[in-house]
Coordinates of C-alpha atoms in Angstrom, one line a residue:
Chain A
M862 CA -1.8 -4.6 -26.4
T863 CA -2.8 -6.0 -22.7
A864 CA 0.4 -7.8 -21.0
I865 CA -1.3 -10.6 -20.1
P866 CA -2.5 -12.6 -23.1
L867 CA -6.8 -13.3 -23.6
N868 CA -5.3 -17.2 -23.8
H869 CA -4.2 -17.9 -20.6
V870 CA -7.1 -15.5 -19.0
L871 CA -9.5 -17.8 -20.2
I872 CA -7.3 -20.4 -19.1
L873 CA -7.5 -19.4 -15.1
A874 CA -11.3 -18.4 -15.7
C875 CA -12.3 -22.6 -16.9
I876 CA -10.6 -24.0 -13.9
L877 CA -11.5 -21.6 -11.5
F878 CA -15.0 -22.3 -12.9
S879 CA -14.5 -26.0 -13.5
I880 CA -13.6 -26.7 -9.7
G881 CA -16.4 -25.2 -8.6
F882 CA -18.4 -26.7 -10.7
I883 CA -16.7 -29.7 -9.2
G884 CA -17.2 -28.2 -5.8
V885 CA -21.4 -28.0 -6.5
I886 CA -21.5 -32.1 -7.7
I887 CA -19.8 -33.1 -5.5
R888 CA -20.7 -31.3 -2.3
K889 CA -23.5 -32.5 0.3
N890 CA -23.1 -29.4 2.9
T891 CA -25.5 -27.2 1.8
L892 CA -23.0 -24.6 2.6
F893 CA -20.8 -25.6 0.1
I894 CA -22.0 -25.4 -2.4
L895 CA -23.2 -22.1 -2.3
M896 CA -19.3 -21.5 -1.0
S897 CA -18.4 -23.0 -4.9
L898 CA -21.3 -20.9 -6.4
E899 CA -19.2 -17.4 -6.2
I900 CA -16.6 -19.5 -6.7
M901 CA -17.9 -20.7 -10.6
L902 CA -19.0 -16.1 -10.4
N903 CA -15.6 -15.2 -9.9
A904 CA -14.5 -16.7 -12.7
V905 CA -17.2 -15.8 -15.4
G906 CA -15.6 -12.5 -13.3
V907 CA -12.2 -12.8 -14.5
A908 CA -13.5 -14.1 -18.0
F909 CA -15.1 -10.4 -18.9
I910 CA -12.2 -8.7 -17.0
G911 CA -10.1 -10.7 -19.2
A912 CA -11.6 -9.7 -22.3
G913 CA -12.5 -5.6 -22.2
S914 CA -8.8 -5.5 -21.4
V915 CA -8.6 -7.3 -23.9
W916 CA -9.7 -4.8 -26.4
Q917 CA -9.6 -1.2 -24.1
Q918 CA -13.6 -1.2 -23.6
A919 CA -15.1 -1.0 -20.1
D920 CA -18.6 -3.6 -20.4
G921 CA -16.2 -5.3 -19.3
Q922 CA -16.0 -3.6 -15.5
I923 CA -19.4 -3.1 -16.1
M924 CA -20.4 -6.6 -16.8
F925 CA -18.3 -7.8 -13.5
I926 CA -20.8 -5.0 -11.4
L927 CA -23.5 -6.9 -12.4
I928 CA -22.5 -10.3 -11.9
L929 CA -20.6 -8.2 -8.1
S930 CA -24.6 -7.4 -6.7
L931 CA -26.0 -11.1 -8.4
A932 CA -24.0 -12.9 -6.2
A933 CA -25.0 -10.5 -3.3
A934 CA -28.8 -11.4 -3.7
E935 CA -28.5 -15.1 -4.9
V936 CA -25.8 -14.7 -1.6
A937 CA -28.5 -13.3 1.1
I938 CA -31.7 -15.7 -0.5
G939 CA -29.2 -18.7 -0.4
L940 CA -28.5 -18.0 3.4
A941 CA -31.6 -17.5 4.3
L942 CA -33.1 -20.6 3.0
L943 CA -29.7 -22.8 4.9
I944 CA -31.5 -20.9 7.8
R945 CA -34.4 -22.2 7.0
M946 CA -33.3 -25.5 6.5
Q947 CA -31.2 -25.5 9.5
R948 CA -34.5 -25.2 11.6
R949 CA -36.3 -27.7 10.2
Y950 CA -34.1 -30.5 9.6
Q951 CA -31.4 -29.6 12.4
S952 CA -29.5 -30.5 8.9
L953 CA -27.7 -28.8 5.8
D954 CA -27.0 -32.2 4.1
I955 CA -28.7 -31.6 0.7
D956 CA -30.0 -35.4 0.7
K957 CA -32.5 -34.7 3.0
L958 CA -33.9 -32.3 0.5
S959 CA -34.9 -34.9 -1.8
E960 CA -38.4 -36.1 0.8
M961 CA -39.7 -33.3 -0.5
R962 CA -41.8 -34.1 -3.8
G963 CA -43.4 -31.6 -5.9
Chain B
M806 CA 9.6 -9.8 -12.4
T807 CA 7.3 -9.1 -15.2
I808 CA 3.6 -9.0 -15.2
E809 CA 2.9 -11.9 -16.4
L810 CA 4.8 -14.0 -14.1
M811 CA 3.1 -12.1 -11.2
F812 CA -0.3 -13.2 -13.0
Y813 CA 0.3 -16.7 -12.5
L814 CA 1.7 -16.9 -9.2
A815 CA -1.4 -15.1 -8.6
G816 CA -4.4 -17.6 -10.2
A817 CA -1.9 -20.5 -8.8
V818 CA -2.6 -18.4 -5.4
A819 CA -6.2 -18.6 -6.6
V820 CA -6.7 -22.1 -7.6
L821 CA -4.5 -23.3 -5.0
A822 CA -7.1 -21.9 -2.6
S823 CA -10.5 -22.3 -4.8
L824 CA -9.1 -26.2 -3.6
K825 CA -9.0 -25.9 -0.1
V826 CA -12.7 -24.5 -0.8
V827 CA -14.3 -27.2 -2.2
T828 CA -12.1 -30.4 -0.9
G829 CA -12.8 -28.5 3.2
K830 CA -13.7 -30.1 5.8
N831 CA -14.6 -27.5 8.4
T832 CA -15.9 -24.3 7.0
I833 CA -14.6 -21.7 9.2
H834 CA -11.8 -22.5 7.3
A835 CA -12.7 -23.1 4.1
L836 CA -14.3 -19.9 4.1
L837 CA -10.9 -17.9 5.4
Y838 CA -9.2 -20.1 1.6
L839 CA -12.5 -17.9 0.2
V840 CA -11.1 -15.2 1.4
V841 CA -7.6 -15.4 -0.3
S842 CA -9.0 -16.7 -3.7
L843 CA -10.9 -13.9 -3.5
L844 CA -8.2 -11.1 -3.3
A845 CA -6.6 -13.6 -5.4
V846 CA -8.2 -12.6 -8.5
A847 CA -8.4 -9.4 -7.6
V848 CA -5.1 -8.9 -7.2
C849 CA -5.5 -10.4 -11.0
F850 CA -8.2 -8.0 -11.7
Y851 CA -5.4 -5.7 -11.5
L852 CA -2.9 -6.7 -13.2
M853 CA -5.3 -6.9 -15.7
G854 CA -5.9 -3.1 -15.7
A855 CA -9.1 -3.0 -14.0
P856 CA -8.7 -1.0 -10.5
F857 CA -11.7 0.4 -10.0
A858 CA -13.2 -4.1 -10.7
A859 CA -10.7 -4.9 -8.6
G860 CA -11.6 -2.7 -5.2
L861 CA -15.1 -3.7 -5.6
E862 CA -14.0 -7.2 -5.2
V863 CA -12.0 -6.9 -2.3
I864 CA -14.5 -4.2 -0.8
V865 CA -18.2 -5.9 -2.0
Y866 CA -17.2 -9.9 -2.1
A867 CA -14.6 -10.4 0.3
G868 CA -15.6 -7.4 2.9
A869 CA -19.7 -7.6 2.6
I870 CA -20.0 -11.2 0.9
L871 CA -18.0 -13.5 2.9
V872 CA -18.7 -11.1 6.5
L873 CA -22.6 -12.1 6.1
F874 CA -21.5 -15.9 5.5
V875 CA -18.9 -15.8 8.4
F876 CA -21.9 -13.6 10.4
S877 CA -24.3 -16.8 9.9
V878 CA -22.2 -19.4 10.1
M879 CA -21.8 -18.3 14.0
L880 CA -24.9 -17.0 14.8
F881 CA -27.7 -19.8 12.9
N882 CA -24.4 -23.1 14.5
L883 CA -24.9 -23.9 10.5
N884 CA -21.8 -25.4 10.9
H885 CA -23.1 -27.8 12.7
D886 CA -22.3 -31.0 11.9
E887 CA -19.8 -30.1 10.7
V888 CA -18.7 -29.9 13.9
L889 CA -19.8 -33.8 14.5
F890 CA -17.5 -35.0 11.4
A891 CA -14.6 -33.0 11.1
R892 CA -11.7 -33.1 13.7
Q893 CA -11.4 -29.4 15.3
S894 CA -8.6 -27.2 14.6
Q895 CA -5.8 -27.6 17.4
G896 CA -4.0 -24.3 18.0
L897 CA -2.6 -22.3 15.7
G898 CA -1.1 -24.8 12.6
F899 CA -4.6 -24.4 10.8
W900 CA -4.2 -20.6 10.2
A901 CA -1.1 -21.1 8.5
G902 CA -2.7 -22.2 4.6
P903 CA -4.1 -18.7 4.2
V904 CA -1.9 -16.9 5.5
V905 CA 1.8 -17.8 3.5
L906 CA -1.1 -17.8 0.3
A907 CA -2.4 -14.3 1.7
M908 CA 1.7 -13.4 2.4
C909 CA 2.1 -14.5 -0.9
L910 CA -0.1 -12.1 -2.8
L911 CA 1.0 -8.9 0.4
A912 CA 4.5 -9.6 -1.8
L913 CA 3.0 -9.5 -5.0
L914 CA 0.7 -5.7 -4.3
V915 CA 4.3 -4.6 -2.8
N916 CA 6.2 -6.2 -5.3
I917 CA 3.8 -4.2 -7.7
I918 CA 3.9 -0.9 -5.6
Q919 CA 8.3 -1.0 -5.3
S920 CA 9.2 -0.8 -9.1
A921 CA 8.1 1.7 -11.2
E922 CA 8.6 0.3 -14.2
I923 CA 5.6 -2.0 -14.1
Q924 CA 3.8 0.8 -12.9
D925 CA 4.4 2.6 -16.4
K926 CA 3.4 -1.4 -17.7
L927 CA 0.4 -1.4 -16.0
T928 CA -1.4 2.2 -17.3
V929 CA -0.9 0.8 -20.9
N930 CA -4.2 -0.8 -20.5
L931 CA -5.9 1.0 -17.7
V932 CA -10.2 0.9 -17.6
D933 CA -10.0 3.8 -15.2
A934 CA -13.4 4.2 -12.9
K935 CA -14.8 6.6 -15.3
Q936 CA -14.9 5.1 -18.0
V937 CA -17.0 1.9 -16.8
G938 CA -19.6 5.4 -14.9
I939 CA -20.2 7.3 -17.8
L940 CA -21.4 4.0 -19.4
L941 CA -23.2 2.7 -16.5
Y942 CA -24.9 5.5 -15.6
G943 CA -25.8 6.0 -20.0
P944 CA -26.4 3.3 -22.1
Y945 CA -26.0 0.9 -19.3
L946 CA -29.1 2.7 -17.0
L947 CA -31.5 -0.3 -17.8
A948 CA -29.3 -2.5 -16.4
V949 CA -29.0 -0.5 -12.6
E950 CA -32.7 -0.4 -13.1
I951 CA -32.7 -4.8 -12.7
A952 CA -29.2 -4.3 -11.0
S953 CA -31.3 -2.6 -7.3
F954 CA -34.4 -5.2 -8.4
L955 CA -33.1 -7.6 -8.1
L956 CA -31.1 -6.5 -4.4
L957 CA -35.0 -5.3 -3.1
A958 CA -36.0 -8.7 -4.0
G959 CA -33.1 -10.5 -2.3
L960 CA -34.4 -8.3 0.1
I961 CA -37.2 -9.2 0.8
A962 CA -37.1 -13.0 -0.7
G963 CA -34.0 -13.5 2.6
Y964 CA -36.3 -11.1 5.5
H965 CA -39.2 -13.5 4.7
Y966 CA -37.2 -16.9 4.4
A967 CA -35.1 -16.0 7.9
R968 CA -38.2 -14.2 10.1
P969 CA -38.8 -17.2 12.6
E970 CA -41.1 -19.3 12.5
G971 CA -44.5 -20.3 15.1
P972 CA -47.2 -18.5 17.2
G973 CA -45.4 -15.1 17.0
S974 CA -44.8 -14.2 13.0
H975 CA -47.5 -12.7 11.3
G976 CA -49.1 -15.1 8.4
G977 CA -45.9 -17.2 8.0
R978 CA -46.3 -21.4 7.2
S979 CA -45.3 -22.8 10.3

């Protein structure tokens, strides 16, 4: 039996996920959107680890490792796209990208 | 101090730091708060009986991914339009927030290390690295291969997109 109730772990994960989601919605700077995505992935990791610790299985940590590699790949591609965007538009405003049609 | 109380404290630190990331104006300060948030989540992992995941969180997330963020922000002037609109740091005042939150986490860790009673409680629900490794290279081998393909795709795409444009590049769209 674990010391921390699963409810509270899931509540913490939900709060972190909501903060990240609000960040993705309200920010205009693409760099901040990427950082908010990191917070969201992290919150999902909290939920997985909490569930794995309650049932005493290692599967939660394996899912966390997969999320970690996903986050690494996502950040690499996202930052490369940001560098390209900064070169072309001299700005990181996400609204500048709405001019692309198709 | 019980494990639950420490978990709530670390979770509160994570939530506060994440809020500061989302509402921040200055890019570098937001990145600092993001580091603190990831460290707080790592403490939560440790308290939930997953020390391997906590170590990975510190090494890979806070150590590698955030360094990638900071390097690309500083080298490629990605904080350009923030500089125009946000007030810049004067002196050491801006460091106070992340330092206070990180000191909370340090106090938690020292408390864990000192108290033998908490250590005993933490070993009850421990899922150590050996079980993770056995499962990772047994039933989940295909997932590991797919993750390696994902990382290869990230590497190639990162190289392709961040390549300098212009006549010097071979075959890139101008």
